[in-house]
PDB file of C-alpha atoms in Angstrom:
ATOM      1  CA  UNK W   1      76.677 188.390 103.924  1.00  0.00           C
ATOM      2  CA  UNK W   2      74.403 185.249 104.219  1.00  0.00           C
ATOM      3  CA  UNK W   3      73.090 184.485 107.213  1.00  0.00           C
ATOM      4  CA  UNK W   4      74.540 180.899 107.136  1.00  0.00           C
ATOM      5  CA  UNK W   5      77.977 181.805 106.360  1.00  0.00           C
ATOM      6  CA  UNK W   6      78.099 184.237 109.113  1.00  0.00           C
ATOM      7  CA  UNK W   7      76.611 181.923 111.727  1.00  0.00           C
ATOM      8  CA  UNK W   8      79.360 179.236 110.353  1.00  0.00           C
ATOM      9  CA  UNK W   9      81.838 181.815 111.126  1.00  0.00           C
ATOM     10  CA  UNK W  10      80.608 182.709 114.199  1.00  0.00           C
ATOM     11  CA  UNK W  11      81.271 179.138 115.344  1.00  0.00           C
ATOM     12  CA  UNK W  12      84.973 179.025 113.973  1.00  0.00           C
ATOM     13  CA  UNK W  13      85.568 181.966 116.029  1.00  0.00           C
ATOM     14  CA  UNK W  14      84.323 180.465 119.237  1.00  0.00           C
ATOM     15  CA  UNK W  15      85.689 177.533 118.109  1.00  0.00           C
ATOM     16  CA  UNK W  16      89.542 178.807 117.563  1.00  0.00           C
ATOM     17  CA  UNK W  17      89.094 180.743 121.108  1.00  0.00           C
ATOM     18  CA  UNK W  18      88.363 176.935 122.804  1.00  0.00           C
ATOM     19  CA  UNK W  19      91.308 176.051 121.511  1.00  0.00           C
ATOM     20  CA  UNK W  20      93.298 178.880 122.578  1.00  0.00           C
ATOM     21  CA  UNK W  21      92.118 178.776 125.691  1.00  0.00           C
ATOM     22  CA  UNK W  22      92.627 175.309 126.143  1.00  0.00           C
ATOM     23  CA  UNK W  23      96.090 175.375 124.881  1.00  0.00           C
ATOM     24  CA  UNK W  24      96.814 178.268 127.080  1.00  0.00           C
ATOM     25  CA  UNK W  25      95.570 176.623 130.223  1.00  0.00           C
ATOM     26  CA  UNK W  26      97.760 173.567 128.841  1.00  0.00           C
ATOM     27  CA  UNK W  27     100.684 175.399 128.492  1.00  0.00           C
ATOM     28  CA  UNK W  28     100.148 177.085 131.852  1.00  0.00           C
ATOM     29  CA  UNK W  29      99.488 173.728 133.854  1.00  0.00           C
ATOM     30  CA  UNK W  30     103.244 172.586 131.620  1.00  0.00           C
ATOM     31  CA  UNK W  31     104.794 174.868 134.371  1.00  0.00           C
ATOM     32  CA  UNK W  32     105.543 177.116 130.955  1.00  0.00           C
ATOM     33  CA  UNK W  33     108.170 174.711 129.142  1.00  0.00           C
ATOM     34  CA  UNK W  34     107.636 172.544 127.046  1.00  0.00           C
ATOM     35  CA  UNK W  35     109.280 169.304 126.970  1.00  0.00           C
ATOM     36  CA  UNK W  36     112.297 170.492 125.732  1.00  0.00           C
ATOM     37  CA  UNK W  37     112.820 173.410 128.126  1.00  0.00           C
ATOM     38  CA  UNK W  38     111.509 175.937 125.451  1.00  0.00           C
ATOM     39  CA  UNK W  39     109.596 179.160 126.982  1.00  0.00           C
ATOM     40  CA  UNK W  40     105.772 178.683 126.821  1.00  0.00           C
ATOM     41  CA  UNK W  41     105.409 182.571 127.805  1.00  0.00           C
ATOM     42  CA  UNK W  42     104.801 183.727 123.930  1.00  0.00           C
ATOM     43  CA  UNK W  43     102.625 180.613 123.089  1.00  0.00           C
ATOM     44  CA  UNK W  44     100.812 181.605 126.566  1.00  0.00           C
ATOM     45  CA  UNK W  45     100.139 185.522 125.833  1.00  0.00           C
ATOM     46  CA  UNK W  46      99.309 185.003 122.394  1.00  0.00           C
ATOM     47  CA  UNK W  47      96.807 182.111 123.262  1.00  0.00           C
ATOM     48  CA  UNK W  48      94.913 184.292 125.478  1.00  0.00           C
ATOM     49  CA  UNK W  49      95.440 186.952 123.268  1.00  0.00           C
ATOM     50  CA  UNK W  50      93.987 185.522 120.079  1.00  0.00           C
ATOM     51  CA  UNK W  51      91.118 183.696 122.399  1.00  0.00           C
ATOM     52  CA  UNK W  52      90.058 187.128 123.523  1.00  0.00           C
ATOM     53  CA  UNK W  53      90.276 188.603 119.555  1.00  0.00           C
ATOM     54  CA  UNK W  54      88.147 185.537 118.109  1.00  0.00           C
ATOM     55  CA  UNK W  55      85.637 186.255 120.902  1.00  0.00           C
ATOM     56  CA  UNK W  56      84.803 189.355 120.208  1.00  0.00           C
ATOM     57  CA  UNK W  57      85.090 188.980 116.481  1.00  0.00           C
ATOM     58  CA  UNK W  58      82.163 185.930 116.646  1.00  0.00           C
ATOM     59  CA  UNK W  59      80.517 188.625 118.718  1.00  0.00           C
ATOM     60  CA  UNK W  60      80.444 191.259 116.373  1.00  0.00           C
ATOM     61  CA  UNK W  61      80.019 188.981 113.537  1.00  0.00           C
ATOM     62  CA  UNK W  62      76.824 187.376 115.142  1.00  0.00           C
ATOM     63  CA  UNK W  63      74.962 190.540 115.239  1.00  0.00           C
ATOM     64  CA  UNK W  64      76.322 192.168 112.282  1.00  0.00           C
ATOM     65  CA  UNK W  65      78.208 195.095 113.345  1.00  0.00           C
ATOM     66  CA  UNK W  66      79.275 197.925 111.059  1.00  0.00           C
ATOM     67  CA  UNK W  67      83.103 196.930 112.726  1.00  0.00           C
ATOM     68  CA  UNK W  68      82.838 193.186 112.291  1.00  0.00           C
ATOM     69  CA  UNK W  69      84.943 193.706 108.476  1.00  0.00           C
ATOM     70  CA  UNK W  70      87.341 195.856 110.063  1.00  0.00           C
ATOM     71  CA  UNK W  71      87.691 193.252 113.081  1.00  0.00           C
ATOM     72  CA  UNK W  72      87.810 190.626 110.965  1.00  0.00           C
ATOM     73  CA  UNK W  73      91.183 191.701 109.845  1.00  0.00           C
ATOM     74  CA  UNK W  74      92.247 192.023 112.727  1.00  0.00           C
ATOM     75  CA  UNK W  75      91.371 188.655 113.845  1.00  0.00           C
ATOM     76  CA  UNK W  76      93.083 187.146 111.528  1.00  0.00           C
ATOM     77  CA  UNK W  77      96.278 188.757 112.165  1.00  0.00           C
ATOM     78  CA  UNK W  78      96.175 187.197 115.818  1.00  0.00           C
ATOM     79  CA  UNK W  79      94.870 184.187 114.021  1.00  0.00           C
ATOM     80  CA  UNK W  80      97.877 183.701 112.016  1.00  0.00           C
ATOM     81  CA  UNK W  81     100.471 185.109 114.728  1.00  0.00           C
ATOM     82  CA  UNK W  82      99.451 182.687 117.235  1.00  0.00           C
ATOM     83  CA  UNK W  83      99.211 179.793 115.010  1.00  0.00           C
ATOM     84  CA  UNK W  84     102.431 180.509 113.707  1.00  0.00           C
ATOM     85  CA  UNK W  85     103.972 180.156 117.524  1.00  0.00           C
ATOM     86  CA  UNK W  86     101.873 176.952 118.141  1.00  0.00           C
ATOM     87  CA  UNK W  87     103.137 175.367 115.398  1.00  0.00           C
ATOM     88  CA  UNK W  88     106.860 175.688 116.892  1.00  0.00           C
ATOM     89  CA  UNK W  89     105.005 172.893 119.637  1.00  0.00           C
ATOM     90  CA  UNK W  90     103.321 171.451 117.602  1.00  0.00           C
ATOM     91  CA  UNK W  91     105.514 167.914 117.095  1.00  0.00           C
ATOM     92  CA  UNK W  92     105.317 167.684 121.081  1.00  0.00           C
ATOM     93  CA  UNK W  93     101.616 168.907 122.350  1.00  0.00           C
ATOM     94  CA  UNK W  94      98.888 167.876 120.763  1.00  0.00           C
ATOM     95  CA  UNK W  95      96.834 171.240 121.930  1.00  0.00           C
ATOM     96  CA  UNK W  96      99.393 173.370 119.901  1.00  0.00           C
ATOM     97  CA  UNK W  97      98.307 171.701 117.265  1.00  0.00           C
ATOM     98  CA  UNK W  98      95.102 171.877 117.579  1.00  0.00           C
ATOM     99  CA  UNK W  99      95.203 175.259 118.130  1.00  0.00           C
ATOM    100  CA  UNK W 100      97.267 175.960 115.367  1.00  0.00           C
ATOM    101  CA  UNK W 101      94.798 174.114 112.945  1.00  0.00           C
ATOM    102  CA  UNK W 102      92.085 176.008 114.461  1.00  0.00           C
ATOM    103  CA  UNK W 103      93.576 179.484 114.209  1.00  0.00           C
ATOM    104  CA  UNK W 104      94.548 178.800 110.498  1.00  0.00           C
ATOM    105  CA  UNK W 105      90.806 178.084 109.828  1.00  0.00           C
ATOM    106  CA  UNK W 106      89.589 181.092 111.107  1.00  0.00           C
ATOM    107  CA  UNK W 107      92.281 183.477 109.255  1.00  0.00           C
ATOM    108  CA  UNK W 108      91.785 182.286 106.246  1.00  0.00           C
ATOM    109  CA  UNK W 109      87.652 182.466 107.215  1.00  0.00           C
ATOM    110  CA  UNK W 110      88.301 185.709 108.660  1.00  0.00           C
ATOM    111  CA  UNK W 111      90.324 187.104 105.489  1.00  0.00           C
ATOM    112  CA  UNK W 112      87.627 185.591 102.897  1.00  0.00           C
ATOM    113  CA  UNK W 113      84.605 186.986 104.932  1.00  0.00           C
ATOM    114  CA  UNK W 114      86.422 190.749 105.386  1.00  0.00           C
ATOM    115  CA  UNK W 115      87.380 191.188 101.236  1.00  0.00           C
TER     116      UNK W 115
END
């Protein structure tokens, strides 16, 4: 893989875990509901969840690990799982949002860079 590329997608991952965490931490200073009463608690785990996956993925990515392909695939299974429950807040808080945005990015980075 280029050396550019990779560092690019190094920086997607830690960026999509910022916004995980931050949505997270959102979510958790909500008092878990959302406007509407909804249960944060899935948004929550998968937040963390997905922050801790896109971590370690930039991680192995960075220094070129034999697993990093593998992981990659991975990641963007969280990547699309989470987005998928942020989006359901979305219309309401702006961090779901933005981590939904973010996490899209980096499965669809994740998927290109692991084929």
């Amino acid at each position: 893989m280029e050396s550019m590329t990779m560092t690019a997608h190094v920086d997607t991952c830690f960026d999509c875990a910022k916004a995980c965490e931050e949505c997270a931490t959102a979510c958790i200073e909500a008092g878990d509901t959302d406007s509407k009463g909804h249960d944060m608690t899935a948004c929550i785990k998968l937040c963390r969840d997905c922050a801790d996956i896109c971590t370690l993925c930039g991680r192995l990515t960075a220094r070129g690990s034999e697993f990093m392909k593998s992981f990659m695939r991975v990641c963007a299974e969280a990547c699309e799982a989470c987005a998928a429950e942020c989006e359901k807040h979305a219309d309401h808080f702006a961090h779901c949002k933005a981590c939904a945005e973010a996490c899209r990015k980096c499965a669809e980075e994740c998927r290109q860079m692991a084929a």
